[in-house]
mmCIF file of C-alpha atoms and ligand atoms in Angstrom:
data_model
loop_
_atom_site.group_PDB
_atom_site.id
_atom_site.type_symbol
_atom_site.label_atom_id
_atom_site.label_comp_id
_atom_site.label_asym_id
_atom_site.label_seq_id
_atom_site.Cartn_x
_atom_site.Cartn_y
_atom_site.Cartn_z
ATOM 1 C CA MET A 720 28.832 -12.515 20.539
ATOM 2 C CA THR A 721 29.447 -11.857 24.240
ATOM 3 C CA ALA A 722 27.505 -14.070 26.562
ATOM 4 C CA PRO A 723 26.878 -12.758 30.058
ATOM 5 C CA GLN A 724 28.828 -14.596 32.730
ATOM 6 C CA PRO A 725 26.149 -15.025 35.347
ATOM 7 C CA GLU A 726 26.238 -17.003 38.487
ATOM 8 C CA ILE A 727 23.307 -19.388 38.355
ATOM 9 C CA ASP A 728 22.484 -19.998 41.943
ATOM 10 C CA PRO A 729 18.880 -20.753 42.938
ATOM 11 C CA SER A 730 19.674 -20.215 46.621
ATOM 12 C CA ARG A 731 20.142 -16.534 45.840
ATOM 13 C CA LEU A 732 16.725 -16.169 44.227
ATOM 14 C CA GLU A 733 14.973 -14.943 47.336
ATOM 15 C CA GLY A 734 17.450 -12.118 47.856
ATOM 16 C CA ARG A 735 17.431 -11.155 44.183
ATOM 17 C CA LEU A 736 13.641 -11.181 44.073
ATOM 18 C CA ALA A 737 13.446 -8.913 47.119
ATOM 19 C CA GLY A 738 15.580 -6.411 45.208
ATOM 20 C CA LEU A 739 13.106 -6.072 42.324
ATOM 21 C CA ALA A 740 11.473 -2.664 42.080
ATOM 22 C CA GLY A 741 7.739 -2.879 42.778
ATOM 23 C CA ILE A 742 7.818 -6.376 44.244
ATOM 24 C CA ASP A 743 7.055 -5.265 47.827
ATOM 25 C CA ARG A 744 3.908 -3.557 46.648
ATOM 26 C CA VAL A 745 2.791 -6.652 44.749
ATOM 27 C CA ARG A 746 3.476 -8.878 47.740
ATOM 28 C CA ALA A 747 1.600 -6.578 50.083
ATOM 29 C CA THR A 748 -1.401 -6.450 47.756
ATOM 30 C CA SER A 749 -1.809 -10.041 46.626
ATOM 31 C CA GLY A 750 -4.835 -11.762 48.119
ATOM 32 C CA PRO A 751 -5.549 -15.396 48.918
ATOM 33 C CA GLU A 752 -4.929 -16.733 45.407
ATOM 34 C CA PRO A 753 -1.339 -17.828 44.661
ATOM 35 C CA VAL A 754 0.739 -15.349 42.645
ATOM 36 C CA TYR A 755 3.892 -16.346 40.768
ATOM 37 C CA LEU A 756 6.677 -14.531 39.035
ATOM 38 C CA VAL A 757 7.059 -16.280 35.654
ATOM 39 C CA GLY A 758 8.890 -16.380 32.356
ATOM 40 C CA GLY A 759 11.808 -14.174 31.385
ATOM 41 C CA VAL A 760 12.062 -12.464 34.752
ATOM 42 C CA VAL A 761 12.685 -15.774 36.551
ATOM 43 C CA ARG A 762 15.259 -16.714 33.931
ATOM 44 C CA ASP A 763 16.982 -13.364 34.326
ATOM 45 C CA LEU A 764 16.927 -13.552 38.140
ATOM 46 C CA LEU A 765 18.608 -16.959 37.924
ATOM 47 C CA LEU A 766 21.171 -15.489 35.567
ATOM 48 C CA GLY A 767 21.803 -12.670 38.037
ATOM 49 C CA LEU A 768 21.074 -10.014 35.406
ATOM 50 C CA GLU A 769 20.766 -6.526 36.801
ATOM 51 C CA GLU A 770 18.348 -4.821 34.452
ATOM 52 C CA ILE A 771 14.875 -6.169 35.000
ATOM 53 C CA ALA A 772 12.289 -3.607 33.981
ATOM 54 C CA ASN A 773 9.196 -5.812 33.690
ATOM 55 C CA LEU A 774 7.521 -8.080 36.196
ATOM 56 C CA ASP A 775 5.515 -10.914 34.640
ATOM 57 C CA LEU A 776 3.056 -12.365 37.115
ATOM 58 C CA VAL A 777 0.644 -15.263 36.859
ATOM 59 C CA VAL A 778 -2.199 -15.558 39.322
ATOM 60 C CA GLU A 779 -4.219 -18.708 39.829
ATOM 61 C CA GLY A 780 -7.319 -16.557 39.998
ATOM 62 C CA ASN A 781 -8.475 -13.244 38.625
ATOM 63 C CA ALA A 782 -5.737 -11.099 37.035
ATOM 64 C CA ALA A 783 -7.999 -8.068 36.684
ATOM 65 C CA ALA A 784 -8.878 -8.146 40.387
ATOM 66 C CA LEU A 785 -5.214 -8.244 41.407
ATOM 67 C CA ALA A 786 -4.441 -5.433 38.955
ATOM 68 C CA GLU A 787 -7.213 -3.320 40.412
ATOM 69 C CA ARG A 788 -5.977 -3.892 43.960
ATOM 70 C CA LEU A 789 -2.565 -2.714 42.831
ATOM 71 C CA GLY A 790 -4.277 0.459 41.630
ATOM 72 C CA ALA A 791 -2.488 2.824 39.286
ATOM 73 C CA GLU A 792 -5.133 2.583 36.534
ATOM 74 C CA PRO A 793 -4.628 -0.908 35.163
ATOM 75 C CA THR A 794 -5.109 -1.659 31.485
ATOM 76 C CA LEU A 795 -7.234 -4.787 31.100
ATOM 77 C CA HIS A 796 -7.180 -7.157 28.091
ATOM 78 C CA GLU A 797 -10.233 -9.330 28.635
ATOM 79 C CA ARG A 798 -9.758 -11.669 25.674
ATOM 80 C CA PHE A 799 -6.477 -12.968 27.095
ATOM 81 C CA GLY A 800 -7.315 -12.568 30.805
ATOM 82 C CA THR A 801 -4.375 -10.204 31.281
ATOM 83 C CA ALA A 802 -3.801 -6.791 32.831
ATOM 84 C CA THR A 803 -0.965 -4.296 32.921
ATOM 85 C CA VAL A 804 -0.084 -1.929 35.742
ATOM 86 C CA THR A 805 2.729 0.579 36.006
ATOM 87 C CA LEU A 806 4.355 0.883 39.433
ATOM 88 C CA GLY A 807 6.874 3.709 39.307
ATOM 89 C CA GLU A 808 9.326 2.695 36.578
ATOM 90 C CA THR A 809 8.222 -0.925 36.620
ATOM 91 C CA LEU A 810 5.727 -2.415 34.196
ATOM 92 C CA VAL A 811 3.791 -5.252 35.806
ATOM 93 C CA ASP A 812 2.055 -7.717 33.475
ATOM 94 C CA ILE A 813 -0.468 -9.873 35.254
ATOM 95 C CA ALA A 814 -2.127 -12.900 33.660
ATOM 96 C CA SER A 815 -4.657 -15.379 34.935
ATOM 97 C CA ALA A 816 -3.099 -18.839 34.594
ATOM 98 C CA ARG A 817 -4.318 -20.127 31.236
ATOM 99 C CA ARG A 818 -4.159 -22.880 28.710
ATOM 100 C CA GLU A 819 -3.990 -22.184 24.984
ATOM 101 C CA SER A 820 -5.105 -23.977 21.871
ATOM 102 C CA TYR A 821 -4.434 -23.062 18.262
ATOM 103 C CA SER A 822 -7.198 -23.421 15.650
ATOM 104 C CA ARG A 823 -4.571 -23.663 12.903
ATOM 105 C CA PRO A 824 -0.792 -23.224 12.655
ATOM 106 C CA GLY A 825 0.223 -19.619 13.181
ATOM 107 C CA ALA A 826 -3.229 -18.467 14.381
ATOM 108 C CA LEU A 827 -3.616 -16.500 17.595
ATOM 109 C CA PRO A 828 -4.445 -18.896 20.437
ATOM 110 C CA GLU A 829 -7.822 -19.520 22.067
ATOM 111 C CA VAL A 830 -7.356 -19.269 25.829
ATOM 112 C CA GLU A 831 -9.156 -20.723 28.842
ATOM 113 C CA PRO A 832 -8.453 -20.613 32.591
ATOM 114 C CA ALA A 833 -6.126 -23.340 33.844
ATOM 115 C CA SER A 834 -3.550 -24.216 36.494
ATOM 116 C CA LEU A 835 -0.033 -22.816 36.763
ATOM 117 C CA ALA A 836 1.291 -26.137 35.415
ATOM 118 C CA ASP A 837 -0.837 -25.733 32.259
ATOM 119 C CA ASP A 838 0.261 -22.143 31.963
ATOM 120 C CA LEU A 839 3.933 -23.100 32.055
ATOM 121 C CA ALA A 840 3.371 -25.958 29.610
ATOM 122 C CA ARG A 841 2.023 -23.590 26.896
ATOM 123 C CA ARG A 842 5.267 -21.584 26.790
ATOM 124 C CA ASP A 843 8.065 -21.488 24.250
ATOM 125 C CA PHE A 844 11.366 -22.611 25.823
ATOM 126 C CA THR A 845 12.241 -24.450 29.027
ATOM 127 C CA VAL A 846 14.287 -21.494 30.258
ATOM 128 C CA ASN A 847 11.125 -19.357 29.976
ATOM 129 C CA ALA A 848 8.853 -21.903 31.650
ATOM 130 C CA MET A 849 9.826 -21.516 35.293
ATOM 131 C CA ALA A 850 7.900 -19.816 38.096
ATOM 132 C CA LEU A 851 8.564 -18.467 41.561
ATOM 133 C CA PRO A 852 5.727 -18.372 44.124
ATOM 134 C CA LEU A 853 5.802 -14.933 45.727
ATOM 135 C CA GLU A 854 5.030 -16.331 49.158
ATOM 136 C CA ASN A 855 8.002 -18.705 48.947
ATOM 137 C CA PRO A 856 10.559 -17.627 46.345
ATOM 138 C CA ALA A 857 13.030 -20.264 47.482
ATOM 139 C CA ARG A 858 10.776 -22.885 45.834
ATOM 140 C CA LEU A 859 11.594 -22.665 42.127
ATOM 141 C CA ILE A 860 8.857 -24.323 40.068
ATOM 142 C CA ASP A 861 10.618 -25.877 37.114
ATOM 143 C CA PRO A 862 8.621 -28.737 35.598
ATOM 144 C CA HIS A 863 10.460 -28.721 32.258
ATOM 145 C CA GLY A 864 14.094 -28.627 33.358
ATOM 146 C CA GLY A 865 14.692 -24.960 32.601
ATOM 147 C CA LEU A 866 17.353 -24.536 35.280
ATOM 148 C CA ALA A 867 19.437 -27.440 33.959
ATOM 149 C CA ASP A 868 19.131 -26.045 30.421
ATOM 150 C CA LEU A 869 20.130 -22.590 31.589
ATOM 151 C CA GLU A 870 23.193 -24.081 33.274
ATOM 152 C CA ALA A 871 24.020 -25.993 30.083
ATOM 153 C CA ARG A 872 23.317 -22.844 28.038
ATOM 154 C CA LEU A 873 20.670 -24.612 25.975
ATOM 155 C CA LEU A 874 17.505 -23.346 24.377
ATOM 156 C CA ARG A 875 15.008 -26.193 24.237
ATOM 157 C CA LEU A 876 11.372 -26.256 23.131
ATOM 158 C CA LEU A 877 8.785 -27.704 25.480
ATOM 159 C CA HIS A 878 7.044 -29.766 22.829
ATOM 160 C CA PRO A 879 7.615 -30.639 19.157
ATOM 161 C CA ARG A 880 4.579 -28.745 17.799
ATOM 162 C CA SER A 881 5.680 -25.463 19.317
ATOM 163 C CA PHE A 882 7.178 -23.830 16.194
ATOM 164 C CA CYS A 883 4.226 -25.101 14.203
ATOM 165 C CA ASP A 884 1.703 -23.515 16.602
ATOM 166 C CA ASP A 885 3.672 -20.308 16.671
ATOM 167 C CA PRO A 886 6.523 -19.945 14.162
ATOM 168 C CA THR A 887 7.424 -16.509 15.552
ATOM 169 C CA ARG A 888 9.076 -18.544 18.316
ATOM 170 C CA ALA A 889 11.841 -19.312 15.829
ATOM 171 C CA LEU A 890 12.621 -15.591 15.740
ATOM 172 C CA ARG A 891 12.430 -15.479 19.521
ATOM 173 C CA ALA A 892 14.943 -18.339 19.616
ATOM 174 C CA ALA A 893 17.433 -16.205 17.713
ATOM 175 C CA ARG A 894 16.859 -13.321 20.108
ATOM 176 C CA TYR A 895 17.452 -15.413 23.232
ATOM 177 C CA ALA A 896 20.332 -17.381 21.737
ATOM 178 C CA ALA A 897 22.172 -14.199 20.806
ATOM 179 C CA ARG A 898 21.321 -12.213 23.931
ATOM 180 C CA LEU A 899 21.976 -14.921 26.494
ATOM 181 C CA GLY A 900 24.663 -16.898 24.674
ATOM 182 C CA LEU A 901 22.510 -20.033 24.393
ATOM 183 C CA SER A 902 22.789 -22.796 21.783
ATOM 184 C CA LEU A 903 19.875 -24.658 20.260
ATOM 185 C CA GLU A 904 19.447 -28.113 21.751
ATOM 186 C CA PRO A 905 19.747 -30.500 18.756
ATOM 187 C CA GLY A 906 16.070 -31.574 18.712
ATOM 188 C CA THR A 907 15.020 -27.922 18.830
ATOM 189 C CA ALA A 908 17.456 -27.103 16.019
ATOM 190 C CA ALA A 909 15.920 -29.833 13.859
ATOM 191 C CA LEU A 910 12.406 -28.506 14.508
ATOM 192 C CA LEU A 911 13.517 -24.964 13.803
ATOM 193 C CA ALA A 912 14.703 -25.995 10.361
ATOM 194 C CA GLN A 913 11.055 -26.857 9.600
ATOM 195 C CA ALA A 914 9.559 -23.633 11.011
ATOM 196 C CA ASP A 915 7.438 -21.806 8.454
ATOM 197 C CA LEU A 916 6.958 -18.101 9.064
ATOM 198 C CA GLY A 917 4.649 -18.061 6.048
ATOM 199 C CA THR A 918 1.762 -19.237 8.238
ATOM 200 C CA VAL A 919 1.959 -16.106 10.407
ATOM 201 C CA SER A 920 0.689 -12.629 9.545
ATOM 202 C CA ALA A 921 3.274 -10.146 8.311
ATOM 203 C CA GLU A 922 2.396 -7.917 11.285
ATOM 204 C CA ARG A 923 3.340 -10.598 13.818
ATOM 205 C CA VAL A 924 6.613 -11.332 12.072
ATOM 206 C CA GLU A 925 7.365 -7.631 11.959
ATOM 207 C CA ALA A 926 6.517 -7.213 15.652
ATOM 208 C CA GLU A 927 9.047 -9.921 16.531
ATOM 209 C CA LEU A 928 11.693 -8.433 14.238
ATOM 210 C CA ARG A 929 11.069 -5.073 15.873
ATOM 211 C CA ARG A 930 11.814 -6.627 19.255
ATOM 212 C CA GLN A 931 15.036 -7.981 17.808
ATOM 213 C CA ALA A 932 15.841 -4.508 16.493
ATOM 214 C CA SER A 933 15.370 -3.108 20.028
ATOM 215 C CA GLU A 934 18.016 -5.364 21.558
ATOM 216 C CA ASP A 935 21.083 -3.610 22.981
ATOM 217 C CA ASP A 936 23.200 -5.507 20.464
ATOM 218 C CA PRO A 937 20.813 -6.480 17.679
ATOM 219 C CA ALA A 938 23.232 -7.669 14.977
ATOM 220 C CA PRO A 939 24.129 -11.154 16.304
ATOM 221 C CA GLY A 940 20.451 -12.157 16.562
ATOM 222 C CA PHE A 941 19.784 -10.948 13.024
ATOM 223 C CA GLY A 942 22.855 -12.936 11.996
ATOM 224 C CA LEU A 943 21.252 -16.087 13.402
ATOM 225 C CA ILE A 944 17.904 -15.258 11.792
ATOM 226 C CA GLY A 945 19.690 -15.073 8.440
ATOM 227 C CA GLU A 946 21.846 -18.173 9.029
ATOM 228 C CA TRP A 947 18.813 -20.189 10.002
ATOM 229 C CA GLY A 948 17.036 -19.047 6.856
ATOM 230 C CA LEU A 949 14.100 -17.491 8.717
ATOM 231 C CA ILE A 950 14.224 -14.322 6.690
ATOM 232 C CA ASP A 951 16.483 -13.232 3.860
ATOM 233 C CA ILE A 952 19.240 -11.200 5.457
ATOM 234 C CA ASP A 953 22.848 -11.446 4.310
ATOM 235 C CA ALA A 954 26.135 -10.840 6.123
ATOM 236 C CA ASP A 955 26.444 -7.317 4.675
ATOM 237 C CA ALA A 956 23.082 -6.321 6.117
ATOM 238 C CA VAL A 957 24.050 -7.797 9.494
ATOM 239 C CA GLY A 958 27.305 -5.828 9.422
ATOM 240 C CA LEU A 959 25.375 -2.700 8.557
ATOM 241 C CA ILE A 960 23.011 -3.305 11.472
ATOM 242 C CA ALA A 961 25.986 -3.614 13.831
ATOM 243 C CA GLU A 962 27.381 -0.328 12.573
ATOM 244 C CA LEU A 963 24.004 1.407 12.707
ATOM 245 C CA SER A 964 23.264 0.263 16.216
ATOM 246 C CA ARG A 965 26.572 1.736 17.405
ATOM 247 C CA LEU A 966 25.997 4.961 15.488
ATOM 248 C CA LEU A 967 22.436 5.464 16.701
ATOM 249 C CA ALA A 968 23.176 4.650 20.331
ATOM 250 C CA ALA A 969 24.699 8.094 20.957
ATOM 251 C CA GLU A 970 24.280 11.726 20.000
ATOM 252 C CA PRO A 971 24.218 13.394 17.547
ATOM 253 C CA TRP A 972 22.895 10.509 15.448
ATOM 254 C CA SER A 973 20.518 9.235 18.131
ATOM 255 C CA ASP A 974 18.534 12.463 17.659
ATOM 256 C CA ALA A 975 18.560 12.221 13.889
ATOM 257 C CA ALA A 976 17.025 8.805 13.331
ATOM 258 C CA ASP A 977 14.925 6.230 15.138
ATOM 259 C CA ARG A 978 17.378 3.428 15.951
ATOM 260 C CA ARG A 979 14.846 0.643 16.137
ATOM 261 C CA GLU A 980 13.006 1.581 12.948
ATOM 262 C CA ALA A 981 16.206 2.116 10.967
ATOM 263 C CA ILE A 982 17.541 -1.297 12.012
ATOM 264 C CA LEU A 983 14.218 -2.954 11.265
ATOM 265 C CA ALA A 984 14.092 -1.367 7.819
ATOM 266 C CA VAL A 985 17.605 -2.602 7.019
ATOM 267 C CA ALA A 986 16.740 -6.098 8.258
ATOM 268 C CA GLN A 987 13.675 -6.158 6.029
ATOM 269 C CA GLY A 988 15.626 -4.909 3.020
ATOM 270 C CA ARG A 989 13.554 -1.715 2.854
ATOM 271 C CA LEU A 990 16.491 0.606 3.466
ATOM 272 C CA GLN A 991 19.768 0.115 1.670
ATOM 273 C CA GLY A 992 21.255 3.564 2.058
ATOM 274 C CA PRO A 993 21.159 5.919 -0.875
ATOM 275 C CA ARG A 994 24.262 5.052 -2.896
ATOM 276 C CA ALA A 995 24.520 8.654 -4.111
ATOM 277 C CA LEU A 996 25.054 9.821 -0.529
ATOM 278 C CA VAL A 997 27.739 7.237 0.094
ATOM 279 C CA ALA A 998 29.522 8.051 -3.144
ATOM 280 C CA ALA A 999 29.203 11.827 -2.681
ATOM 281 C CA ASP A 1000 32.253 13.823 -1.677
ATOM 282 C CA PRO A 1001 30.899 17.328 -1.185
ATOM 283 C CA GLN A 1002 33.627 19.948 -1.238
ATOM 284 C CA ARG A 1003 31.602 22.765 0.286
ATOM 285 C CA PRO A 1004 28.993 22.841 3.055
ATOM 286 C CA SER A 1005 26.380 24.029 0.547
ATOM 287 C CA ASP A 1006 27.065 20.970 -1.620
ATOM 288 C CA ALA A 1007 26.634 18.753 1.436
ATOM 289 C CA VAL A 1008 23.314 20.365 2.336
ATOM 290 C CA GLU A 1009 22.117 19.993 -1.223
ATOM 291 C CA ALA A 1010 23.120 16.320 -1.358
ATOM 292 C CA ALA A 1011 21.446 15.498 1.957
ATOM 293 C CA HIS A 1012 18.298 17.476 1.180
ATOM 294 C CA GLY A 1013 15.102 15.399 1.119
ATOM 295 C CA HIS A 1014 16.587 12.292 2.757
ATOM 296 C CA SER A 1015 15.083 10.967 5.979
ATOM 297 C CA GLY A 1016 17.164 10.725 9.141
ATOM 298 C CA GLU A 1017 17.168 6.933 8.746
ATOM 299 C CA GLU A 1018 18.518 7.162 5.187
ATOM 300 C CA LEU A 1019 21.229 9.540 6.312
ATOM 301 C CA ALA A 1020 22.172 7.248 9.184
ATOM 302 C CA VAL A 1021 22.481 4.248 6.884
ATOM 303 C CA ALA A 1022 24.639 6.240 4.490
ATOM 304 C CA ARG A 1023 26.836 7.297 7.430
ATOM 305 C CA ALA A 1024 27.072 3.721 8.647
ATOM 306 C CA LEU A 1025 28.178 2.768 5.130
ATOM 307 C CA GLY A 1026 31.029 5.261 5.330
ATOM 308 C CA ALA A 1027 29.737 8.720 4.354
ATOM 309 C CA ALA A 1028 31.752 10.482 7.080
ATOM 310 C CA TRP A 1029 30.931 13.944 5.739
ATOM 311 C CA LEU A 1030 27.441 13.471 7.144
ATOM 312 C CA ASP A 1031 28.828 13.954 10.675
ATOM 313 C CA ARG A 1032 29.615 17.588 9.910
ATOM 314 C CA TYR A 1033 26.383 17.992 7.984
ATOM 315 C CA LEU A 1034 24.486 16.919 11.067
ATOM 316 C CA ALA A 1035 26.488 18.856 13.636
ATOM 317 C CA GLU A 1036 27.191 22.077 11.748
ATOM 318 C CA TRP A 1037 25.220 22.608 8.576
ATOM 319 C CA ARG A 1038 21.825 20.950 8.772
ATOM 320 C CA ASP A 1039 20.279 23.615 10.966
ATOM 321 C CA VAL A 1040 21.774 26.722 9.372
ATOM 322 C CA ARG A 1041 18.959 29.167 8.558
ATOM 323 C CA LEU A 1042 18.867 32.622 7.010
ATOM 324 C CA GLU A 1043 17.994 35.654 9.070
ATOM 325 C CA ILE A 1044 15.918 36.994 6.192
ATOM 326 C CA GLY A 1045 12.795 35.513 4.613
ATOM 327 C CA GLY A 1046 10.697 35.945 1.460
ATOM 328 C CA GLU A 1047 8.899 38.920 2.993
ATOM 329 C CA ASP A 1048 12.191 40.798 3.215
ATOM 330 C CA LEU A 1049 12.823 40.269 -0.479
ATOM 331 C CA LEU A 1050 9.298 41.385 -1.384
ATOM 332 C CA ALA A 1051 9.801 44.488 0.751
ATOM 333 C CA ALA A 1052 13.054 45.116 -1.114
ATOM 334 C CA GLY A 1053 11.174 45.141 -4.408
ATOM 335 C CA VAL A 1054 11.754 41.603 -5.693
ATOM 336 C CA GLU A 1055 8.766 40.238 -7.618
ATOM 337 C CA ARG A 1056 6.645 37.521 -6.082
ATOM 338 C CA GLY A 1057 7.379 34.136 -7.748
ATOM 339 C CA PRO A 1058 10.357 31.834 -8.392
ATOM 340 C CA ALA A 1059 12.824 34.697 -8.067
ATOM 341 C CA ILE A 1060 12.220 34.740 -4.301
ATOM 342 C CA GLY A 1061 13.170 31.079 -3.895
ATOM 343 C CA ARG A 1062 16.186 31.498 -6.140
ATOM 344 C CA GLY A 1063 17.414 34.440 -4.140
ATOM 345 C CA LEU A 1064 16.954 32.774 -0.750
ATOM 346 C CA ALA A 1065 18.721 29.620 -1.971
ATOM 347 C CA ALA A 1066 21.690 31.649 -3.191
ATOM 348 C CA ALA A 1067 21.918 33.490 0.131
ATOM 349 C CA LEU A 1068 21.776 30.249 2.090
ATOM 350 C CA ARG A 1069 24.544 28.730 -0.012
ATOM 351 C CA ALA A 1070 26.733 31.771 0.540
ATOM 352 C CA LYS A 1071 26.046 31.733 4.276
ATOM 353 C CA LEU A 1072 26.797 28.005 4.556
ATOM 354 C CA ASP A 1073 30.062 28.458 2.702
ATOM 355 C CA GLY A 1074 31.110 31.279 5.014
ATOM 356 C CA GLU A 1075 31.121 33.892 2.265
ATOM 357 C CA ILE A 1076 28.710 36.258 4.003
ATOM 358 C CA SER A 1077 27.418 37.010 7.483
ATOM 359 C CA GLY A 1078 24.506 39.071 8.764
ATOM 360 C CA ARG A 1079 21.193 40.307 7.406
ATOM 361 C CA ALA A 1080 22.549 42.964 5.097
ATOM 362 C CA ASP A 1081 24.841 40.495 3.312
ATOM 363 C CA GLU A 1082 22.045 37.973 2.986
ATOM 364 C CA LEU A 1083 19.711 40.547 1.474
ATOM 365 C CA ARG A 1084 22.330 41.720 -1.006
ATOM 366 C CA VAL A 1085 23.199 38.217 -2.242
ATOM 367 C CA ALA A 1086 19.541 37.206 -2.420
ATOM 368 C CA ARG A 1087 18.580 40.313 -4.401
ATOM 369 C CA ASP A 1088 21.453 39.867 -6.811
ATOM 370 C CA ALA A 1089 20.507 36.249 -7.421
ATOM 371 C CA SER A 1090 16.761 36.741 -7.684
HETATM 372 N N1 LIG B 1108 5.768 -16.687 25.191
HETATM 373 C C1 LIG B 1108 5.629 -17.809 24.419
HETATM 374 N N2 LIG B 1108 5.475 -17.716 23.062
HETATM 375 C C2 LIG B 1108 5.470 -16.492 22.463
HETATM 376 C C3 LIG B 1108 5.597 -15.325 23.242
HETATM 377 C C4 LIG B 1108 5.755 -15.464 24.610
HETATM 378 O O1 LIG B 1108 5.642 -18.904 24.957
HETATM 379 N N3 LIG B 1108 5.324 -16.409 21.160
HETATM 380 C C5 LIG B 1108 5.910 -16.839 26.647
HETATM 381 C C6 LIG B 1108 7.326 -17.106 27.108
HETATM 382 O O2 LIG B 1108 7.285 -18.030 28.147
HETATM 383 C C7 LIG B 1108 7.806 -15.785 27.646
HETATM 384 C C8 LIG B 1108 6.511 -15.149 28.145
HETATM 385 O O3 LIG B 1108 5.482 -15.662 27.297
HETATM 386 O O4 LIG B 1108 8.722 -15.963 28.679
HETATM 387 C C9 LIG B 1108 6.514 -13.652 28.099
HETATM 388 O O5 LIG B 1108 6.786 -13.218 26.791
HETATM 389 P P1 LIG B 1108 7.692 -11.965 26.483
HETATM 390 O O6 LIG B 1108 7.302 -10.852 27.361
HETATM 391 O O7 LIG B 1108 7.672 -11.797 25.017
HETATM 392 O O8 LIG B 1108 9.135 -12.511 26.831
HETATM 393 P P2 LIG B 1108 10.058 -12.432 28.104
HETATM 394 O O9 LIG B 1108 10.188 -13.791 28.665
HETATM 395 O O10 LIG B 1108 9.665 -11.353 29.013
HETATM 396 O O11 LIG B 1108 11.431 -12.192 27.405
HETATM 397 P P3 LIG B 1108 12.165 -10.862 27.111
HETATM 398 O O12 LIG B 1108 13.349 -10.972 27.975
HETATM 399 O O13 LIG B 1108 12.510 -10.876 25.677
HETATM 400 O O14 LIG B 1108 11.214 -9.743 27.417
#
C-alpha cells in the first residue's frame, strides 16, 4: 500500500483553499450566515492532495437558499436539509448544520438543525470532523483533534457508539485507511471488531462497497475489509481485484467492461470468472469467438485477469468481425428460410475469422455450401 507523502501544514490552508475550483464563486455568493468547508475536503487540503473534485459546505443557516443564490439549478434534498450544485467541473454539496439521532442501530438518521459544533460531532472520524470558515480559512476548526490524528496517521472514531449507529463506517474506515495510509487507533480497532453490518440494509452495504470499488487502487481496502472480517473476501479475490483494476484502467479493456461493477461483483463473490474461459486454449480465431460467445464484458475481463491472455486478441481483432452478407443474401441465392440460413452464415463467419476467405463472393459461396 502506498501512502501519500503529504506536507501537513495548516499555515498553507488559505493558499490551498484559494486554489480550489469554484471557491471564488461560493465566497462571492455567501450571505450573512457563516459558511464552512467541512469533512474530506478539509482533510485533503491539509494533506496537500491535488485532486479535489467535490466541495462539501456547511452553512449555519439555510442550505437551499445558498444553493439557489449559487444558481446553476440546484438539486434540493429537503429531508436532510442538503442541496447540490454543479459549478463547472466542481460538485458543491451544501448542508445546513445539523444534528442526527438514530432510532435504532443501522437506521437512517433523523436530522434537526443545529450548530457547526453539533454537525462536526455527528461525523465518523476525527480526520473528517474539521471545518474551515470561508471568511477566515486560516482558522481551522478542529474540536476533536483531527489534525493531530492526521499527523500521527491515525483513524479515530469520535464516539464509541459510532459503528453501532452506522456500521457502514467500518467499511469507510477500510477505504480511508487504505487510501490515506492511516492505521486504526487501538480503541477504534476494538470497536470495529464489534461492528455488525447485519443491522444495515444490503443496499447501504453495497453502496459503500461500490465506493470502495471506485477507488483508484481498490484492492488494499478490500484486503482490509476481508482481514477485519467485515465481509467474506479472501486473498485470492483481493489479488483478482488488483489485477482487474489494472486491466480495466486502460483500453481496450476499459471499453469492454465496467470497472467498478466488475470489481464490486468480484468482491461480493458474484463473479468468479468462467473457468472454461480460463482453461480454454483456442487454436483458431473462430474457436476463440465461439468460446467467448455469450459472456458479458465483466466475465471476459475476470477471465483475462485470471490469465486467459488469448482474450486480448479476441477483443482487439476478432470480436467485431462481421460478414458482408446477411440472411437476405442467402434467401436471394435460393437457400430455404429456416435453420439452414443460420448454419450457412455461421460457417462463413468461421471461415472469414480464420482467414480462409475474403470478400462477399467467398462468403456467399461458403455459406451456400454449408447451408
Ligand atoms: N459521514 C459520516 N458517516 C457516514 C458518511 C459520511 O460521518 N456514514 C461524514 C464524514 O464526516 C464525511 C462527510 O460525512 O467526511 C462526507 O461524506 P462523504 O462524502 O461520504 O465522504 P468524504 O469525506 O467526502 O470522503 P471521500 O474522500 O471518500 O469522498
